[in-house]
Coordinates of C-alpha atoms in Angstrom, one line a residue:
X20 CA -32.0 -105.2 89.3
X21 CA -34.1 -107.2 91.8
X22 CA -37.3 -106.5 92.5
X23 CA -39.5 -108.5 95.3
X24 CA -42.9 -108.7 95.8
X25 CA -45.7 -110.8 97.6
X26 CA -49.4 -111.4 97.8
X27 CA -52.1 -109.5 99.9
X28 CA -51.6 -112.1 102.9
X29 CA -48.0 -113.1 102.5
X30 CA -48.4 -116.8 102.8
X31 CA -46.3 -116.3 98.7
X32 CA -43.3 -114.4 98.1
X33 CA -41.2 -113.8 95.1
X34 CA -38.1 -111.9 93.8
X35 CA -37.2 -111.3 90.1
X36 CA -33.8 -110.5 88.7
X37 CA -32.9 -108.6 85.9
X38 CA -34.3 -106.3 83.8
X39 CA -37.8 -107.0 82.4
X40 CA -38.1 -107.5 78.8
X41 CA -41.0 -105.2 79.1
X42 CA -43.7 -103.5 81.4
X43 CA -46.7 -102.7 80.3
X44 CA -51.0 -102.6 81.5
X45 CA -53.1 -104.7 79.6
X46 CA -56.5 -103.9 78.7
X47 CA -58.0 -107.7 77.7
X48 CA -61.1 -108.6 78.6
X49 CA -59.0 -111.7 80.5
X50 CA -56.9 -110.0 82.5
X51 CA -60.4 -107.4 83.5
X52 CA -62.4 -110.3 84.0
X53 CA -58.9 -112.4 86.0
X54 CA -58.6 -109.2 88.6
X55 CA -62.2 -107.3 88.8
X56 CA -60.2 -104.4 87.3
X57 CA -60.2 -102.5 84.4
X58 CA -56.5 -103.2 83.4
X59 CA -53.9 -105.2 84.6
X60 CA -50.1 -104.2 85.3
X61 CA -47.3 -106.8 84.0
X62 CA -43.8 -106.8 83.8
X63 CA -42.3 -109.9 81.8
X64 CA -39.0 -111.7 82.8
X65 CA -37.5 -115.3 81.7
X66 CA -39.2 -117.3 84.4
X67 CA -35.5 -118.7 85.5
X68 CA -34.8 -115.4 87.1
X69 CA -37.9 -115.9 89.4
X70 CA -37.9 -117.5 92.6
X71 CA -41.3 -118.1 94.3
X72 CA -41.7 -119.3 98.0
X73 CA -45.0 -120.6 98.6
X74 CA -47.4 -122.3 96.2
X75 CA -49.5 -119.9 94.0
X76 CA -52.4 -122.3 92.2
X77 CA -53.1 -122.2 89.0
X78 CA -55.9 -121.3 86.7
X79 CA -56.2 -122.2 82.9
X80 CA -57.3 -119.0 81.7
X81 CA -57.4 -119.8 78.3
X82 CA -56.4 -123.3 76.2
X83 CA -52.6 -122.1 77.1
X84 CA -52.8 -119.4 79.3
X85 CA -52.2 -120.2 83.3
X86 CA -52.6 -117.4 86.2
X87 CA -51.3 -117.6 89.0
X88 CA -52.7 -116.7 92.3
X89 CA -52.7 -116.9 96.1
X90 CA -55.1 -119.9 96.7
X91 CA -55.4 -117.9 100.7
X92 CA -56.3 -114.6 99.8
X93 CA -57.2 -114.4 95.8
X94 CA -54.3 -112.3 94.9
X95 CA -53.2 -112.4 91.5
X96 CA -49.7 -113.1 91.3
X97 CA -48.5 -114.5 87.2
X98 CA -49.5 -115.0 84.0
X99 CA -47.3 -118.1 81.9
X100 CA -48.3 -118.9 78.3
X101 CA -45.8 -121.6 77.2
X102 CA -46.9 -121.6 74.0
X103 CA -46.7 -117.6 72.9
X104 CA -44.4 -116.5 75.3
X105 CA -41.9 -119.7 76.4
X106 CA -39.6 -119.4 79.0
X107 CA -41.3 -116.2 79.8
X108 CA -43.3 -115.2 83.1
X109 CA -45.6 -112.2 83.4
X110 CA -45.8 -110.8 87.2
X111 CA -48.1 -108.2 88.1
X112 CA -47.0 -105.4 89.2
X113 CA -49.5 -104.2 91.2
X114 CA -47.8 -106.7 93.6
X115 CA -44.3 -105.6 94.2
X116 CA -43.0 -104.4 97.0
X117 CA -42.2 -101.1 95.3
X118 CA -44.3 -100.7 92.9
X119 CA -43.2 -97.9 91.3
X120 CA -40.0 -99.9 90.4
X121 CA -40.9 -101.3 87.0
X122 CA -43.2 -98.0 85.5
X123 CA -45.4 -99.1 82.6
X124 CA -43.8 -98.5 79.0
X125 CA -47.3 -99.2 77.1
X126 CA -50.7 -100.1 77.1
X127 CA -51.2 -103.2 75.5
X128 CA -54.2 -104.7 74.2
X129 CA -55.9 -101.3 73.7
X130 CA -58.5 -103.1 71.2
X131 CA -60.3 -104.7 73.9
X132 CA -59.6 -101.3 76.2
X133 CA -63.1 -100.2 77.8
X134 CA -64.2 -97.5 75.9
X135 CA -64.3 -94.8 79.2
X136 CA -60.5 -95.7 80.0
X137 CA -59.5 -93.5 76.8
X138 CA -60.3 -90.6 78.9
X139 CA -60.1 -92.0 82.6
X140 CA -56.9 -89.3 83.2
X141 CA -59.6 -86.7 83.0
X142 CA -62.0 -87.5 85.9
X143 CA -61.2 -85.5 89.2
X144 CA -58.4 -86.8 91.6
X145 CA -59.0 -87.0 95.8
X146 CA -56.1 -87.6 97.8
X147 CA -58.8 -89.7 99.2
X148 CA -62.0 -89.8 99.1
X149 CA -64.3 -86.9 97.7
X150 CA -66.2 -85.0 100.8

């Protein structure tokens, strides 16, 4: 499998191969706080199988944590953590090209979930926006 995927302005693009060790959303407070969002959308693959045109900067999230972002246009792009997860890369999914490619398999991080998200698949759905 090879999925591709790009930030909001294009200036980076990437592609991943092979099959994601996992795919999940995270509720932490530091990927809410990293995208304005109240969960984040990750697939994790060994960061060899990633190729990346363009130069995302960097962000020390955390003492080992770096994100990963378009420095042009603010989208979030990856999440390494040499130390917890070596060899590893975190992409978000939110920026594929086909999203729907990698579906979630859990929520992670549920103990820092905001408490209304238990029961956000309850509110009303618009196709749009609500007359």
């Amino acid at each position: 499998m090879i999925v591709t995927g790009r930030c909001q302005c294009g200036a980076i693009h990437y592609a991943a191969e092979g099959e994601p060790v996992y795919s999940a959303l995270c509720h932490c407070s530091d990927c809410r706080m990293s995208a304005g969002a109240p969960m984040v959308g990750w697939a994790m693959v060994p960061a060899g199988q990633v190729t990346i045109q363009g130069e995302p900067t960097a962000y020390a999230s955390s003492e080992h944590g770096r994100r990963h972002f378009c420095g042009r246009c603010g989208t979030g792009l990856f999440y390494v953590n040499e130390r917890m997860l070596p060899g590893m890369i975190d992409v978000q999914t939110g920026t594929l090209d086909d999203p729907a490619a990698l579906p979630p398999q859990a929520h992670i991080q549920v103990a820092e979930r905001i408490a209304w998200m238990e029961h956000a698949h309850d509110l009303p759905r618009f196709e749009r926006f609500p007359d």
